[in-house]
Tab-separated table of C-alpha atoms in Angstrom:
chain	number	residue	atom	x	y	z
R	115	MET	CA	77.036	-62.569	7.140
R	116	ASN	CA	78.187	-65.730	5.689
R	117	TYR	CA	79.453	-65.466	2.135
R	118	MET	CA	80.639	-68.444	1.174
R	119	LYS	CA	77.668	-70.421	2.233
R	120	MET	CA	75.300	-68.178	-0.151
R	121	ALA	CA	77.570	-68.948	-2.875
R	122	ALA	CA	76.935	-72.323	-1.605
R	123	ASP	CA	73.444	-72.022	-1.311
R	124	ALA	CA	73.156	-70.373	-5.343
R	125	THR	CA	75.287	-73.277	-6.453
R	126	VAL	CA	72.526	-75.371	-5.096
R	127	ALA	CA	69.161	-73.855	-6.650
R	128	GLY	CA	71.833	-73.560	-10.002
R	129	MET	CA	72.214	-77.202	-10.121
R	130	GLU	CA	68.725	-77.850	-9.427
R	131	LYS	CA	67.283	-75.472	-12.243
R	132	ASN	CA	70.118	-77.844	-14.511
R	133	PHE	CA	72.346	-74.056	-14.654
R	134	GLY	CA	75.635	-75.466	-14.105
R	135	GLY	CA	77.861	-77.857	-12.190
R	136	PRO	CA	79.149	-77.260	-8.565
R	137	PHE	CA	79.864	-73.487	-8.564
R	138	GLY	CA	78.582	-70.411	-7.193
R	139	ALA	CA	80.276	-66.601	-6.438
R	140	THR	CA	78.697	-64.446	-4.120
R	141	LEU	CA	80.569	-60.944	-5.079
R	142	VAL	CA	80.314	-58.017	-2.317
R	143	ARG	CA	81.249	-54.227	-1.764
R	144	ASN	CA	81.382	-52.643	1.662
R	145	GLY	CA	79.919	-55.519	3.095
R	146	GLU	CA	76.858	-55.474	1.365
R	147	VAL	CA	76.116	-58.772	-1.278
R	148	ILE	CA	75.723	-57.233	-4.134
R	149	VAL	CA	75.455	-60.375	-6.314
R	150	SER	CA	75.065	-64.395	-5.567
R	151	VAL	CA	74.753	-66.417	-8.257
R	152	SER	CA	75.193	-70.119	-9.602
R	153	ASN	CA	78.155	-71.081	-12.691
R	154	THR	CA	75.079	-70.851	-15.435
R	155	MET	CA	77.054	-72.981	-18.148
R	156	MET	CA	74.882	-75.611	-19.243
R	157	ARG	CA	71.446	-73.280	-19.761
R	158	ASP	CA	73.168	-70.549	-21.690
R	159	THR	CA	75.246	-73.007	-23.323
R	160	ASP	CA	78.407	-71.334	-22.390
R	161	PRO	CA	81.464	-72.379	-21.313
R	162	SER	CA	82.596	-68.449	-19.890
R	163	ALA	CA	79.510	-69.032	-17.653
R	164	HIS	CA	81.581	-70.008	-14.811
R	165	ALA	CA	80.075	-68.552	-11.879
R	166	GLU	CA	82.770	-65.788	-10.985
R	167	MET	CA	82.339	-64.845	-14.658
R	168	VAL	CA	78.870	-65.031	-14.032
R	169	ALA	CA	79.032	-62.315	-11.079
R	170	VAL	CA	81.257	-59.758	-12.890
R	171	ARG	CA	79.039	-59.438	-15.484
R	172	GLU	CA	76.093	-59.003	-13.440
R	173	ALA	CA	77.821	-56.778	-11.089
R	174	CYS	CA	78.989	-54.692	-13.168
R	175	LYS	CA	75.472	-54.373	-14.640
R	176	LYS	CA	74.216	-53.227	-11.549
R	177	LEU	CA	76.190	-51.181	-10.416
R	178	ASP	CA	76.930	-49.533	-13.943
R	179	THR	CA	80.461	-49.368	-13.779
R	180	MET	CA	83.413	-51.923	-15.029
R	181	ASP	CA	85.182	-50.948	-11.928
R	182	LEU	CA	85.015	-53.619	-9.509
R	183	SER	CA	88.015	-53.004	-7.327
R	184	ASP	CA	86.023	-52.447	-3.965
R	185	CYS	CA	84.503	-55.448	-3.877
R	186	GLU	CA	85.148	-58.936	-3.311
R	187	ILE	CA	84.414	-62.699	-4.136
R	188	TYR	CA	83.672	-65.676	-2.453
R	189	ALA	CA	83.459	-68.346	-4.227
R	190	THR	CA	82.577	-72.162	-4.204
R	191	CYS	CA	86.207	-73.202	-5.214
R	192	GLU	CA	89.691	-71.539	-7.277
R	193	PRO	CA	88.684	-69.327	-9.907
R	194	CYS	CA	90.442	-70.668	-12.942
R	195	PRO	CA	92.738	-69.182	-14.968
R	196	MET	CA	89.574	-67.606	-17.246
R	197	CYS	CA	87.491	-65.996	-13.903
R	198	VAL	CA	91.390	-64.930	-12.832
R	199	GLY	CA	91.434	-63.285	-15.700
R	200	ALA	CA	87.970	-61.449	-15.507
R	201	ILE	CA	88.548	-60.285	-11.666
R	202	LEU	CA	91.570	-58.659	-12.656
R	203	TRP	CA	90.346	-56.750	-15.058
R	204	ALA	CA	87.470	-55.502	-13.065
R	205	GLY	CA	89.700	-54.504	-10.446
R	206	ILE	CA	89.207	-57.250	-7.820
R	207	LYS	CA	91.794	-57.383	-5.487
R	208	THR	CA	90.325	-60.086	-2.992
R	209	VAL	CA	89.633	-63.512	-3.555
R	210	TYR	CA	88.478	-66.162	-0.878
R	211	TYR	CA	87.765	-69.760	-1.873
R	212	SER	CA	86.997	-72.670	-0.542
R	213	ASN	CA	87.446	-75.736	-2.345
R	214	THR	CA	91.296	-76.219	-4.394
R	215	ARG	CA	91.871	-76.603	-8.362
R	216	GLU	CA	92.893	-80.649	-6.914
R	217	ASP	CA	89.084	-80.988	-5.159
R	218	ALA	CA	88.024	-79.862	-8.896
R	219	ALA	CA	90.292	-82.389	-10.545
R	220	LYS	CA	89.007	-85.063	-8.448
R	221	HIS	CA	85.716	-84.628	-9.506
R	222	GLY	CA	85.705	-84.198	-12.938
R	223	PHE	CA	86.884	-80.716	-13.399
R	224	SER	CA	90.077	-80.284	-13.948
R	225	ASP	CA	91.752	-76.660	-15.230
R	226	MET	CA	95.487	-78.164	-15.484
R	227	HIS	CA	95.256	-77.299	-19.391
R	228	LEU	CA	94.871	-74.389	-18.986
R	229	ARG	CA	96.802	-73.750	-16.516
R	230	ASN	CA	99.259	-75.672	-17.556
R	231	TYR	CA	99.158	-73.275	-21.352
R	232	LEU	CA	99.533	-70.342	-19.868
R	233	ASP	CA	102.489	-71.260	-17.623
R	234	GLY	CA	104.280	-72.194	-20.876
R	235	THR	CA	104.660	-76.405	-20.386
R	236	ASP	CA	102.555	-77.579	-23.078
R	237	HIS	CA	101.711	-75.813	-25.928
R	238	SER	CA	99.846	-78.964	-27.880
R	239	THR	CA	96.980	-77.324	-26.456
R	240	LEU	CA	96.282	-74.202	-28.391
R	241	LYS	CA	98.153	-72.615	-31.577
R	242	MET	CA	98.872	-69.013	-31.801
R	243	ILE	CA	99.184	-67.237	-34.546
R	244	HIS	CA	100.566	-63.829	-34.723
R	245	THR	CA	99.292	-62.236	-38.002
R	246	GLU	CA	100.819	-58.422	-39.252
R	247	GLY	CA	100.043	-56.393	-41.658
R	248	CYS	CA	96.868	-55.730	-41.142
R	249	PRO	CA	95.746	-52.002	-41.081
R	250	GLU	CA	92.189	-51.831	-41.342
R	251	CYS	CA	93.117	-53.922	-37.324
R	252	ASP	CA	96.481	-51.141	-36.815
R	253	ALA	CA	93.294	-48.697	-37.765
R	254	LEU	CA	90.957	-50.014	-34.739
R	255	TRP	CA	93.228	-48.308	-32.231
R	256	GLN	CA	92.482	-44.794	-33.451
R	257	THR	CA	88.626	-45.508	-34.642
R	258	PHE	CA	88.171	-46.270	-30.609
R	259	ASP	CA	89.233	-43.524	-29.555
R	260	GLU	CA	87.697	-41.257	-31.870
R	261	LEU	CA	84.732	-43.147	-31.426
R	262	HIS	CA	84.400	-43.603	-27.816
R	263	SER	CA	86.724	-41.094	-25.676
R	264	ASN	CA	84.487	-40.927	-23.361
R	265	VAL	CA	84.776	-45.390	-22.860
R	266	ARG	CA	88.287	-44.880	-21.506
R	267	GLU	CA	87.915	-42.906	-19.313
R	268	LYS	CA	84.405	-45.473	-17.781
R	269	VAL	CA	86.987	-48.368	-18.331
R	270	ASP	CA	89.928	-46.819	-16.828
R	271	GLY	CA	87.774	-44.943	-13.934
R	272	LYS	CA	88.867	-41.080	-13.419
């Protein structure tokens, strides 16, 4: 099965419906297609609705788990740092991609501001200010553990 073609086909279908731009992803588990999606940024008015994010969200719902460590993603373009973060949080270990970040940038979809911020070469894009002394925030860890110890087991895959 050509998973990359499926991602491209989902992308075209999404663009025809004005869901988003030229990005798609297919998420596969043990040879079975779990989802094949386009990005939905325009449809959802959501800058986080990249195809890989949509694929991870939909697969987690469909499989009723946040652990996608036995899955692979086929993306029409190299995932941006946000998508890589979601992929890593989901435990996915393999991503196949077709177009590169340079290809995306040539067509007006550059993510270099994100990459430059994260690699420490440009911190003018975003100010991150650490505040201290919020006991209510500090207590959230204990409250979570008290209320949802079973969720931690699900998140940690135990």
